[in-house]
PDB file of C-alpha atoms in Angstrom:
ATOM      1  CA  UNK B   1      27.948   4.985 -21.691  1.00 75.00           C
ATOM      2  CA  UNK B   2      24.436   3.544 -22.143  1.00 87.00           C
ATOM      3  CA  UNK B   3      23.637  -0.127 -21.761  1.00 86.00           C
ATOM      4  CA  UNK B   4      21.270  -2.431 -23.589  1.00 87.00           C
ATOM      5  CA  UNK B   5      19.226  -3.397 -20.521  1.00 90.00           C
ATOM      6  CA  UNK B   6      16.686  -0.590 -20.763  1.00 94.00           C
ATOM      7  CA  UNK B   7      15.615   2.117 -23.206  1.00 96.00           C
ATOM      8  CA  UNK B   8      18.070   5.011 -23.440  1.00 96.00           C
ATOM      9  CA  UNK B   9      15.450   7.599 -22.483  1.00 97.00           C
ATOM     10  CA  UNK B  10      14.919   5.783 -19.168  1.00 97.00           C
ATOM     11  CA  UNK B  11      18.677   5.790 -18.565  1.00 97.00           C
ATOM     12  CA  UNK B  12      18.855   9.522 -19.316  1.00 97.00           C
ATOM     13  CA  UNK B  13      16.001  10.187 -16.889  1.00 97.00           C
ATOM     14  CA  UNK B  14      17.714   8.079 -14.230  1.00 96.00           C
ATOM     15  CA  UNK B  15      20.973  10.000 -14.662  1.00 96.00           C
ATOM     16  CA  UNK B  16      19.163  13.299 -14.176  1.00 98.00           C
ATOM     17  CA  UNK B  17      17.446  11.880 -11.068  1.00 98.00           C
ATOM     18  CA  UNK B  18      20.849  10.781  -9.724  1.00 97.00           C
ATOM     19  CA  UNK B  19      22.286  14.251 -10.378  1.00 97.00           C
ATOM     20  CA  UNK B  20      19.409  15.762  -8.420  1.00 98.00           C
ATOM     21  CA  UNK B  21      19.799  13.351  -5.501  1.00 97.00           C
ATOM     22  CA  UNK B  22      23.577  13.768  -5.236  1.00 97.00           C
ATOM     23  CA  UNK B  23      23.331  17.550  -5.464  1.00 96.00           C
ATOM     24  CA  UNK B  24      24.918  18.024  -8.878  1.00 97.00           C
ATOM     25  CA  UNK B  25      21.614  19.659  -9.889  1.00 97.00           C
ATOM     26  CA  UNK B  26      19.725  21.882  -7.457  1.00 97.00           C
ATOM     27  CA  UNK B  27      16.248  23.358  -7.363  1.00 96.00           C
ATOM     28  CA  UNK B  28      15.593  26.022 -10.023  1.00 97.00           C
ATOM     29  CA  UNK B  29      18.879  25.131 -11.742  1.00 97.00           C
ATOM     30  CA  UNK B  30      18.767  24.592 -15.517  1.00 97.00           C
ATOM     31  CA  UNK B  31      19.461  21.165 -16.945  1.00 98.00           C
ATOM     32  CA  UNK B  32      21.557  20.681 -20.054  1.00 96.00           C
ATOM     33  CA  UNK B  33      19.558  21.494 -23.174  1.00 96.00           C
ATOM     34  CA  UNK B  34      18.116  18.617 -25.154  1.00 96.00           C
ATOM     35  CA  UNK B  35      20.379  19.390 -28.106  1.00 96.00           C
ATOM     36  CA  UNK B  36      23.550  19.740 -26.026  1.00 97.00           C
ATOM     37  CA  UNK B  37      22.835  16.529 -24.106  1.00 97.00           C
ATOM     38  CA  UNK B  38      22.092  14.619 -27.310  1.00 97.00           C
ATOM     39  CA  UNK B  39      25.183  15.956 -29.065  1.00 97.00           C
ATOM     40  CA  UNK B  40      27.494  15.226 -26.150  1.00 96.00           C
ATOM     41  CA  UNK B  41      26.222  11.654 -25.708  1.00 96.00           C
ATOM     42  CA  UNK B  42      25.681  11.038 -29.425  1.00 95.00           C
ATOM     43  CA  UNK B  43      22.027  10.111 -29.082  1.00 96.00           C
ATOM     44  CA  UNK B  44      18.848  11.305 -30.742  1.00 96.00           C
ATOM     45  CA  UNK B  45      17.494  14.611 -29.359  1.00 97.00           C
ATOM     46  CA  UNK B  46      14.002  13.068 -29.340  1.00 97.00           C
ATOM     47  CA  UNK B  47      15.311  10.491 -26.856  1.00 97.00           C
ATOM     48  CA  UNK B  48      16.475  13.226 -24.501  1.00 97.00           C
ATOM     49  CA  UNK B  49      13.205  15.125 -24.989  1.00 97.00           C
ATOM     50  CA  UNK B  50      11.275  11.983 -24.032  1.00 98.00           C
ATOM     51  CA  UNK B  51      13.365  11.582 -20.868  1.00 98.00           C
ATOM     52  CA  UNK B  52      12.911  15.220 -19.924  1.00 98.00           C
ATOM     53  CA  UNK B  53       9.155  15.001 -20.549  1.00 98.00           C
ATOM     54  CA  UNK B  54       8.963  11.997 -18.232  1.00 98.00           C
ATOM     55  CA  UNK B  55      10.719  14.051 -15.542  1.00 98.00           C
ATOM     56  CA  UNK B  56       8.298  16.925 -16.141  1.00 98.00           C
ATOM     57  CA  UNK B  57       5.396  14.477 -15.771  1.00 98.00           C
ATOM     58  CA  UNK B  58       6.917  13.295 -12.476  1.00 97.00           C
ATOM     59  CA  UNK B  59       7.140  16.889 -11.238  1.00 97.00           C
ATOM     60  CA  UNK B  60      10.951  16.925 -11.148  1.00 98.00           C
ATOM     61  CA  UNK B  61      11.551  19.358 -14.012  1.00 98.00           C
ATOM     62  CA  UNK B  62       9.637  22.334 -15.337  1.00 98.00           C
ATOM     63  CA  UNK B  63       9.929  24.264 -18.561  1.00 96.00           C
ATOM     64  CA  UNK B  64      10.461  27.989 -18.930  1.00 95.00           C
ATOM     65  CA  UNK B  65       9.206  28.783 -22.392  1.00 94.00           C
ATOM     66  CA  UNK B  66      12.051  29.914 -24.623  1.00 92.00           C
ATOM     67  CA  UNK B  67      14.660  29.354 -21.912  1.00 94.00           C
ATOM     68  CA  UNK B  68      14.805  25.619 -21.172  1.00 94.00           C
ATOM     69  CA  UNK B  69      14.187  22.991 -18.525  1.00 97.00           C
ATOM     70  CA  UNK B  70      14.812  23.542 -14.831  1.00 98.00           C
ATOM     71  CA  UNK B  71      14.824  21.376 -11.709  1.00 98.00           C
ATOM     72  CA  UNK B  72      11.779  21.952  -9.517  1.00 98.00           C
ATOM     73  CA  UNK B  73      12.601  23.253  -6.027  1.00 98.00           C
ATOM     74  CA  UNK B  74      11.119  20.145  -4.377  1.00 97.00           C
ATOM     75  CA  UNK B  75      12.727  17.596  -6.741  1.00 98.00           C
ATOM     76  CA  UNK B  76      15.451  16.425  -4.367  1.00 98.00           C
ATOM     77  CA  UNK B  77      13.106  15.944  -1.410  1.00 97.00           C
ATOM     78  CA  UNK B  78      10.618  14.093  -3.633  1.00 97.00           C
ATOM     79  CA  UNK B  79      13.323  11.740  -4.899  1.00 98.00           C
ATOM     80  CA  UNK B  80      14.787  11.187  -1.433  1.00 97.00           C
ATOM     81  CA  UNK B  81      11.314  10.347  -0.139  1.00 97.00           C
ATOM     82  CA  UNK B  82      10.808   7.838  -2.951  1.00 96.00           C
ATOM     83  CA  UNK B  83      14.201   6.261  -2.356  1.00 95.00           C
ATOM     84  CA  UNK B  84      13.569   6.101   1.383  1.00 96.00           C
ATOM     85  CA  UNK B  85      10.261   4.308   0.811  1.00 96.00           C
ATOM     86  CA  UNK B  86      11.872   1.944  -1.712  1.00 95.00           C
ATOM     87  CA  UNK B  87      14.693   1.242   0.783  1.00 96.00           C
ATOM     88  CA  UNK B  88      12.228   0.196   3.463  1.00 96.00           C
ATOM     89  CA  UNK B  89      10.070  -1.926   1.178  1.00 95.00           C
ATOM     90  CA  UNK B  90      12.852  -3.549  -0.858  1.00 96.00           C
ATOM     91  CA  UNK B  91      15.639  -3.830   1.712  1.00 95.00           C
ATOM     92  CA  UNK B  92      14.330  -3.634   5.267  1.00 95.00           C
ATOM     93  CA  UNK B  93      11.058  -5.499   4.773  1.00 95.00           C
ATOM     94  CA  UNK B  94      12.843  -8.180   2.750  1.00 95.00           C
ATOM     95  CA  UNK B  95      15.553  -8.465   5.445  1.00 94.00           C
ATOM     96  CA  UNK B  96      12.985  -8.836   8.225  1.00 94.00           C
ATOM     97  CA  UNK B  97      11.125 -11.502   6.235  1.00 95.00           C
ATOM     98  CA  UNK B  98      14.358 -13.420   5.570  1.00 95.00           C
ATOM     99  CA  UNK B  99      15.341 -13.161   9.238  1.00 95.00           C
ATOM    100  CA  UNK B 100      11.969 -14.627  10.236  1.00 95.00           C
ATOM    101  CA  UNK B 101      12.296 -17.382   7.646  1.00 96.00           C
ATOM    102  CA  UNK B 102      15.704 -18.508   8.902  1.00 97.00           C
ATOM    103  CA  UNK B 103      14.909 -17.947  12.581  1.00 97.00           C
ATOM    104  CA  UNK B 104      17.085 -14.933  13.321  1.00 96.00           C
ATOM    105  CA  UNK B 105      15.540 -12.890  16.142  1.00 95.00           C
ATOM    106  CA  UNK B 106      14.777  -9.275  15.232  1.00 93.00           C
ATOM    107  CA  UNK B 107      16.793  -8.098  18.254  1.00 95.00           C
ATOM    108  CA  UNK B 108      19.868  -9.776  16.753  1.00 95.00           C
ATOM    109  CA  UNK B 109      19.279  -8.044  13.422  1.00 93.00           C
ATOM    110  CA  UNK B 110      18.962  -4.690  15.184  1.00 93.00           C
ATOM    111  CA  UNK B 111      22.147  -5.305  17.169  1.00 94.00           C
ATOM    112  CA  UNK B 112      24.034  -6.170  13.979  1.00 93.00           C
ATOM    113  CA  UNK B 113      22.792  -2.954  12.365  1.00 92.00           C
ATOM    114  CA  UNK B 114      24.004  -0.959  15.367  1.00 93.00           C
ATOM    115  CA  UNK B 115      27.397  -2.638  15.169  1.00 92.00           C
ATOM    116  CA  UNK B 116      27.643  -1.865  11.466  1.00 91.00           C
ATOM    117  CA  UNK B 117      26.719   1.747  12.119  1.00 88.00           C
ATOM    118  CA  UNK B 118      29.365   2.003  14.845  1.00 87.00           C
ATOM    119  CA  UNK B 119      32.018   0.465  12.619  1.00 81.00           C
ATOM    120  CA  UNK B 120      31.159   2.863   9.792  1.00 75.00           C
ATOM    121  CA  UNK B 121      31.283   5.851  12.145  1.00 74.00           C
ATOM    122  CA  UNK B 122      34.674   4.769  13.494  1.00 73.00           C
ATOM    123  CA  UNK B 123      35.974   4.163   9.973  1.00 69.00           C
ATOM    124  CA  UNK B 124      34.757   7.598   8.850  1.00 65.00           C
ATOM    125  CA  UNK B 125      36.435   9.271  11.826  1.00 56.00           C
ATOM    126  CA  UNK B 126      39.732   7.477  11.111  1.00 55.00           C
ATOM    127  CA  UNK B 127      39.533   8.443   7.449  1.00 54.00           C
ATOM    128  CA  UNK B 128      38.959  12.108   8.282  1.00 53.00           C
ATOM    129  CA  UNK B 129      41.913  12.008  10.702  1.00 56.00           C
ATOM    130  CA  UNK B 130      44.243  10.819   7.903  1.00 52.00           C
ATOM    131  CA  UNK B 131      43.789  14.003   5.885  1.00 46.00           C
TER     132      UNK B 131
END
């Protein structure tokens, strides 16, 4: 369930972020209580509380006193914006730099991206037609 590569509270926070991004958790929806989460995953409740507090600090969760933690209405758009920025800096910028380094013209990179997009669209259409 959890790996040894990073602290468990960071992994819990990342799972909640993923649930927000993929729509499993929506704005103003409650998240699993600290105790329930800890019991289900057999981890310390303080670990879950630390993860949730990090998400509160990031503006992704808010607390309703006596009720529990909830996803902020803007959480998904905030996370998508962060992931979009990370995609451009980590993937696109790195790809452009590598293309320059090995002498691949940017036009060729763009054409390859368009081909990949067309192939994915065709594959998606075929897959939907099989149903």
